[in-house]
PDB file of C-alpha atoms in Angstrom:
ATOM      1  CA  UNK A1232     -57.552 -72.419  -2.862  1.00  0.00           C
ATOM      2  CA  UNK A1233     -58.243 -70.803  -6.073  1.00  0.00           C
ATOM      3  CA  UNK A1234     -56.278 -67.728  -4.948  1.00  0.00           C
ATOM      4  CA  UNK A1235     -53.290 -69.596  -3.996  1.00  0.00           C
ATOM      5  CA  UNK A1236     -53.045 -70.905  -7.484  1.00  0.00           C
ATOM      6  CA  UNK A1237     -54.078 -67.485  -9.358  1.00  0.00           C
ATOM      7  CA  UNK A1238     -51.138 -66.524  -7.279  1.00  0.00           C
ATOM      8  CA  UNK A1239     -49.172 -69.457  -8.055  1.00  0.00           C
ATOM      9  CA  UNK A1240     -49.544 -68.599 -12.057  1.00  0.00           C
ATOM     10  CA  UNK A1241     -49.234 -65.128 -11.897  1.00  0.00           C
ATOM     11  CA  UNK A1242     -45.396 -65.267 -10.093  1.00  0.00           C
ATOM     12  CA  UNK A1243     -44.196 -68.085 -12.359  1.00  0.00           C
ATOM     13  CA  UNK A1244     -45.593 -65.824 -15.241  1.00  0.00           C
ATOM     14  CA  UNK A1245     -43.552 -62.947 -13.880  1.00  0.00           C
ATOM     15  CA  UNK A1246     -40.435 -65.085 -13.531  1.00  0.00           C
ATOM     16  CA  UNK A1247     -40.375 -66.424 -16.434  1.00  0.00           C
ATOM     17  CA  UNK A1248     -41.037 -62.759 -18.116  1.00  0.00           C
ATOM     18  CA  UNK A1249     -38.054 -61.622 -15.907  1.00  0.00           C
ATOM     19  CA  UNK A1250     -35.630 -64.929 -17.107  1.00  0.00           C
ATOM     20  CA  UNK A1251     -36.228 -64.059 -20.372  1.00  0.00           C
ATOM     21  CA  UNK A1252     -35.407 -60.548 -20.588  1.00  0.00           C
ATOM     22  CA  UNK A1253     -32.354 -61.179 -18.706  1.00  0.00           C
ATOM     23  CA  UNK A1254     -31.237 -63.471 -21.288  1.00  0.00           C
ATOM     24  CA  UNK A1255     -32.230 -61.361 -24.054  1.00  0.00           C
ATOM     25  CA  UNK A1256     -28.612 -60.264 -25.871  1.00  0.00           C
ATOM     26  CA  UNK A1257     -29.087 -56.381 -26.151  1.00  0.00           C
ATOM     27  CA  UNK A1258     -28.104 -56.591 -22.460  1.00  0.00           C
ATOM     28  CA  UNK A1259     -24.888 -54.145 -21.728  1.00  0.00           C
ATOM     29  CA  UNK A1260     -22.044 -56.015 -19.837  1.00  0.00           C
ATOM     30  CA  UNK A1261     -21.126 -55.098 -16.112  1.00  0.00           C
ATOM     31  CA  UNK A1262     -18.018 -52.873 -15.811  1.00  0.00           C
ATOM     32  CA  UNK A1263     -16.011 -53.567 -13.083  1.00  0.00           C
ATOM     33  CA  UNK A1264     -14.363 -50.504 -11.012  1.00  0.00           C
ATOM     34  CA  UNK A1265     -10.889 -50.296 -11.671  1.00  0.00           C
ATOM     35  CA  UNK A1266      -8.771 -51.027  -8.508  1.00  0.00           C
ATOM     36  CA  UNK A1267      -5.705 -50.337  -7.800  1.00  0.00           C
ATOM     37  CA  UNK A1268      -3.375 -51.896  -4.223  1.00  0.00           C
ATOM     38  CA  UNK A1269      -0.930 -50.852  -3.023  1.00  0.00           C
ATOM     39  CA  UNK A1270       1.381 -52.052   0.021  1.00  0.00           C
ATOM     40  CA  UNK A1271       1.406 -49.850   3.569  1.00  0.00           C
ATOM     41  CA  UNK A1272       4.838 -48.026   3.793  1.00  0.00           C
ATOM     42  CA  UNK A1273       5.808 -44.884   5.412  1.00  0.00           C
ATOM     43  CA  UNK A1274       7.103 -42.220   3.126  1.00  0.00           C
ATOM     44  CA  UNK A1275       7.977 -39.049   2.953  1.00  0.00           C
ATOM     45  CA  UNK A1276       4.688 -36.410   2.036  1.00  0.00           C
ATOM     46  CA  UNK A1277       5.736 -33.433   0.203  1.00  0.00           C
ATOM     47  CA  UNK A1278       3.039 -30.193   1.328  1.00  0.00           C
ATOM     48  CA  UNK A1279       3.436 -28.406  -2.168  1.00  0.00           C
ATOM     49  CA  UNK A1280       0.500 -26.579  -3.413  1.00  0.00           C
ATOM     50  CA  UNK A1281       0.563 -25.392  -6.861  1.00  0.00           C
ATOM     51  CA  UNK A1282      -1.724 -22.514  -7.475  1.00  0.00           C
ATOM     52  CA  UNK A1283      -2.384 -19.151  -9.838  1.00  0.00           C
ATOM     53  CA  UNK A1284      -3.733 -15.678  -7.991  1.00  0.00           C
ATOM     54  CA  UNK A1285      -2.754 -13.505  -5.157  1.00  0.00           C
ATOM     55  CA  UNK A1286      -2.342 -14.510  -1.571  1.00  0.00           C
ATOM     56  CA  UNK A1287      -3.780 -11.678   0.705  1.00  0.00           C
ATOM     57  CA  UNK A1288      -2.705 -11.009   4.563  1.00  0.00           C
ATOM     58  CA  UNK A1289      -4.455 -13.330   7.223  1.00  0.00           C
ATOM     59  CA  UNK A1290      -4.437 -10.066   9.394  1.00  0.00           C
ATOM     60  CA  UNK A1291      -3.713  -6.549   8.663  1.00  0.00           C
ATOM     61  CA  UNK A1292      -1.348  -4.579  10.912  1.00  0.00           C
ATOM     62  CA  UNK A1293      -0.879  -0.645  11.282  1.00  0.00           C
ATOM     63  CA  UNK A1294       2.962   0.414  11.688  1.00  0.00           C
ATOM     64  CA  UNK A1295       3.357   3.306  13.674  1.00  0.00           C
ATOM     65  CA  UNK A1296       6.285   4.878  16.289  1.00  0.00           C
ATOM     66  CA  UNK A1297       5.884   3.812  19.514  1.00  0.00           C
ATOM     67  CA  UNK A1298       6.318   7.998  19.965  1.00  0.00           C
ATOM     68  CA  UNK A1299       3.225   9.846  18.530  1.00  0.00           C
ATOM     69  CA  UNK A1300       4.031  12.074  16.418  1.00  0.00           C
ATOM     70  CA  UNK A1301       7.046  11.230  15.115  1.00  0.00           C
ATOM     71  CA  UNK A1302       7.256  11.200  11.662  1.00  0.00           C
ATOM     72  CA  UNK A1303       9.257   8.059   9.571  1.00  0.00           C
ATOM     73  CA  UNK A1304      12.046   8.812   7.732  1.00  0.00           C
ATOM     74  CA  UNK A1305      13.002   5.357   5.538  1.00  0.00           C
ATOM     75  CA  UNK A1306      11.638   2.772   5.346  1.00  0.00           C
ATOM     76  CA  UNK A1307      13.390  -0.503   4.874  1.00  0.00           C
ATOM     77  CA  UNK A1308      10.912  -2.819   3.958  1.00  0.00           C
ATOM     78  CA  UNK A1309       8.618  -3.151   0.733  1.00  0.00           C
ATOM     79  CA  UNK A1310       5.520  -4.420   0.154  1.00  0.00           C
ATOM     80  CA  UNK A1311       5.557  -8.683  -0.804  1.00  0.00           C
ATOM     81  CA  UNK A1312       9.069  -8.364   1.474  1.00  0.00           C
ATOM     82  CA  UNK A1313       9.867 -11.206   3.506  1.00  0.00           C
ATOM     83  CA  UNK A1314      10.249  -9.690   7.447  1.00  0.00           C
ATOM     84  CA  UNK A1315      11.423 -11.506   9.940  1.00  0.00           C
ATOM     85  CA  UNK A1316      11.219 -10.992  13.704  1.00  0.00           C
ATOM     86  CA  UNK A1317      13.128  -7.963  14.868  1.00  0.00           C
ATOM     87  CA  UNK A1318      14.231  -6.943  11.677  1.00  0.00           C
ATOM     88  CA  UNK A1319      14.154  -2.899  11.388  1.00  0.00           C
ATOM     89  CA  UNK A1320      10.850  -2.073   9.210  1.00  0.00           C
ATOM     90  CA  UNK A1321      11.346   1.483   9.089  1.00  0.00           C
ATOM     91  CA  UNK A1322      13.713   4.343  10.551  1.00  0.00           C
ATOM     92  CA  UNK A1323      12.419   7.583  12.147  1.00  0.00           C
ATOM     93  CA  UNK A1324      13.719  11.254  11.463  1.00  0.00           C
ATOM     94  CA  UNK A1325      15.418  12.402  14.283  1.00  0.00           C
ATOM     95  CA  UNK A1326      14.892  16.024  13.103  1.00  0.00           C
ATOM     96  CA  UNK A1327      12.299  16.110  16.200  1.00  0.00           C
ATOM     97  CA  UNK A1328      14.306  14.414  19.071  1.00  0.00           C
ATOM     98  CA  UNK A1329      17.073  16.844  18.594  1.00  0.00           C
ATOM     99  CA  UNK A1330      14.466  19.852  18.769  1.00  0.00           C
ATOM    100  CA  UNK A1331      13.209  18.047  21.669  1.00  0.00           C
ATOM    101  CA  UNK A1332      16.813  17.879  23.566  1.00  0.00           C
ATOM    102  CA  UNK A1333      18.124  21.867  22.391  1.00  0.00           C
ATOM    103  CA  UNK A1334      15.086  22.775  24.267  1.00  0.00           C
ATOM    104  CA  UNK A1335      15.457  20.594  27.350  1.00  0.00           C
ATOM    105  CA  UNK A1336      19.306  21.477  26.551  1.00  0.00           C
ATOM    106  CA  UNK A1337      18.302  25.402  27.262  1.00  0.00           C
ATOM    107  CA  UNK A1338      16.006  25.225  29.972  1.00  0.00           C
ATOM    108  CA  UNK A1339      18.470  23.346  31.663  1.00  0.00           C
ATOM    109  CA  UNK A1340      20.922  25.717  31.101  1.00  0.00           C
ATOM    110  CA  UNK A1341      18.503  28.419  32.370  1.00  0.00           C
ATOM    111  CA  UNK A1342      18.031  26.468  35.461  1.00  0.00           C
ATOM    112  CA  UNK A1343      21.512  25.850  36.748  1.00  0.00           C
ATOM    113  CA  UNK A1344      22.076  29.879  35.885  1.00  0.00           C
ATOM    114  CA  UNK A1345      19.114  30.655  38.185  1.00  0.00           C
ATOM    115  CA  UNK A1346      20.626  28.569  41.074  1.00  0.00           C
ATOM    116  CA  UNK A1347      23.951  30.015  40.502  1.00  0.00           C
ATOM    117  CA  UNK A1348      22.506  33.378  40.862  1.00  0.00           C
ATOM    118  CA  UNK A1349      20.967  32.560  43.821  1.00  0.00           C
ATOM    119  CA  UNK A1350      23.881  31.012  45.516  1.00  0.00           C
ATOM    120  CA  UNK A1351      26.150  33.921  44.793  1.00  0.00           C
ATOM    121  CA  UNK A1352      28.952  35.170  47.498  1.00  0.00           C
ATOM    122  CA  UNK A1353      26.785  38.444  48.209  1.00  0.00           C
ATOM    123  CA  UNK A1354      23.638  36.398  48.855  1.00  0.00           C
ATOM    124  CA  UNK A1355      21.407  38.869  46.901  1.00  0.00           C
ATOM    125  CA  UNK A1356      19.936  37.719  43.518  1.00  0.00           C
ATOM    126  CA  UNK A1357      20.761  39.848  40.663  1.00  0.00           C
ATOM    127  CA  UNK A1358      17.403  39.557  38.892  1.00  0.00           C
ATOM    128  CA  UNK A1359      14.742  42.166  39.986  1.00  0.00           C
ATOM    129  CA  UNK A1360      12.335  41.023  42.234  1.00  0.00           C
ATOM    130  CA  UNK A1361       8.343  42.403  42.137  1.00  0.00           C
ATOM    131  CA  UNK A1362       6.200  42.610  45.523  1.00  0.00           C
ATOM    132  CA  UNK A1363       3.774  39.837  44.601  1.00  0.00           C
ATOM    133  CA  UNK A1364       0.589  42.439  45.687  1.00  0.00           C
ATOM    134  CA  UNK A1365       0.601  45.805  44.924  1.00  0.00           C
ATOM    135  CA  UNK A1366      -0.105  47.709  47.923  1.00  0.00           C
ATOM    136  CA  UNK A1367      -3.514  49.267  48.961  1.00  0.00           C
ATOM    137  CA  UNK A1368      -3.135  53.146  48.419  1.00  0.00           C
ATOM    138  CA  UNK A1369      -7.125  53.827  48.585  1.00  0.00           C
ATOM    139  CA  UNK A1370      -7.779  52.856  52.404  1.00  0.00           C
TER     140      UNK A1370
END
């Protein structure tokens, strides 16, 4: 029983300790948070960022002819250009493809001339022709 009432005296001590602190006028006032409402409406989002610094590719691509070893002649596009699908990036010399077709050009030439010789009216070639083995003189 004496406990209870050492108890009893001690927490009305410490309440009445704690009321008068409380009360005690250096005690800041509460702030409230300032709030602000607002009524539920679609509208219209603008996605605008504004920013300072460089923007760098997402993924870096190699240009080259689809024919190796062709060498580019102009290019048409800058880099920071805007490109758009299909738009021509670059032109390649032709300097090479018309090498390319005077020789196919020629050995076509050479060709058909072979076959004509071959077809002529007297049935004989007129290029030289070589046994294709020498024959064996030491038997």
């Amino acid at each position: 029983m004496r406990v209870t009432s050492v108890l009893l005296a001690l927490t009305l001590g410490l309440s009445g300790a704690g009321a008068a602190f409380a009360q005690t006028p250096e005690a800041a006032p509460q702030t409230l948070p300032a709030i602000t409402v607002s009524t539920v409406a679609p509208r219209l989002m603008r996605d605008r960022v504004i920013a300072s610094g460089l923007v760098e590719a997402v993924e870096m691509v190699q240009v080259q002819p689809l024919i190796e070893g062709q060498p580019i002649e102009t290019l048409e596009a800058d880099v920071g250009d805007m490109v758009s699908q299909g738009q021509v990036l670059a032109r390649l010399s032709l300097s090479t493809l018309e090498l390319q077709r005077s020789q196919f050009t020629a050995s076509l030439a050479s060709a058909k001339a072979t076959i004509a010789s071959r077809r002529s009216p007297s049935g004989r070639s007129t290029t030289a022709s070589f046994p294709t083995r020498a024959p064996n003189r030491w038997r």
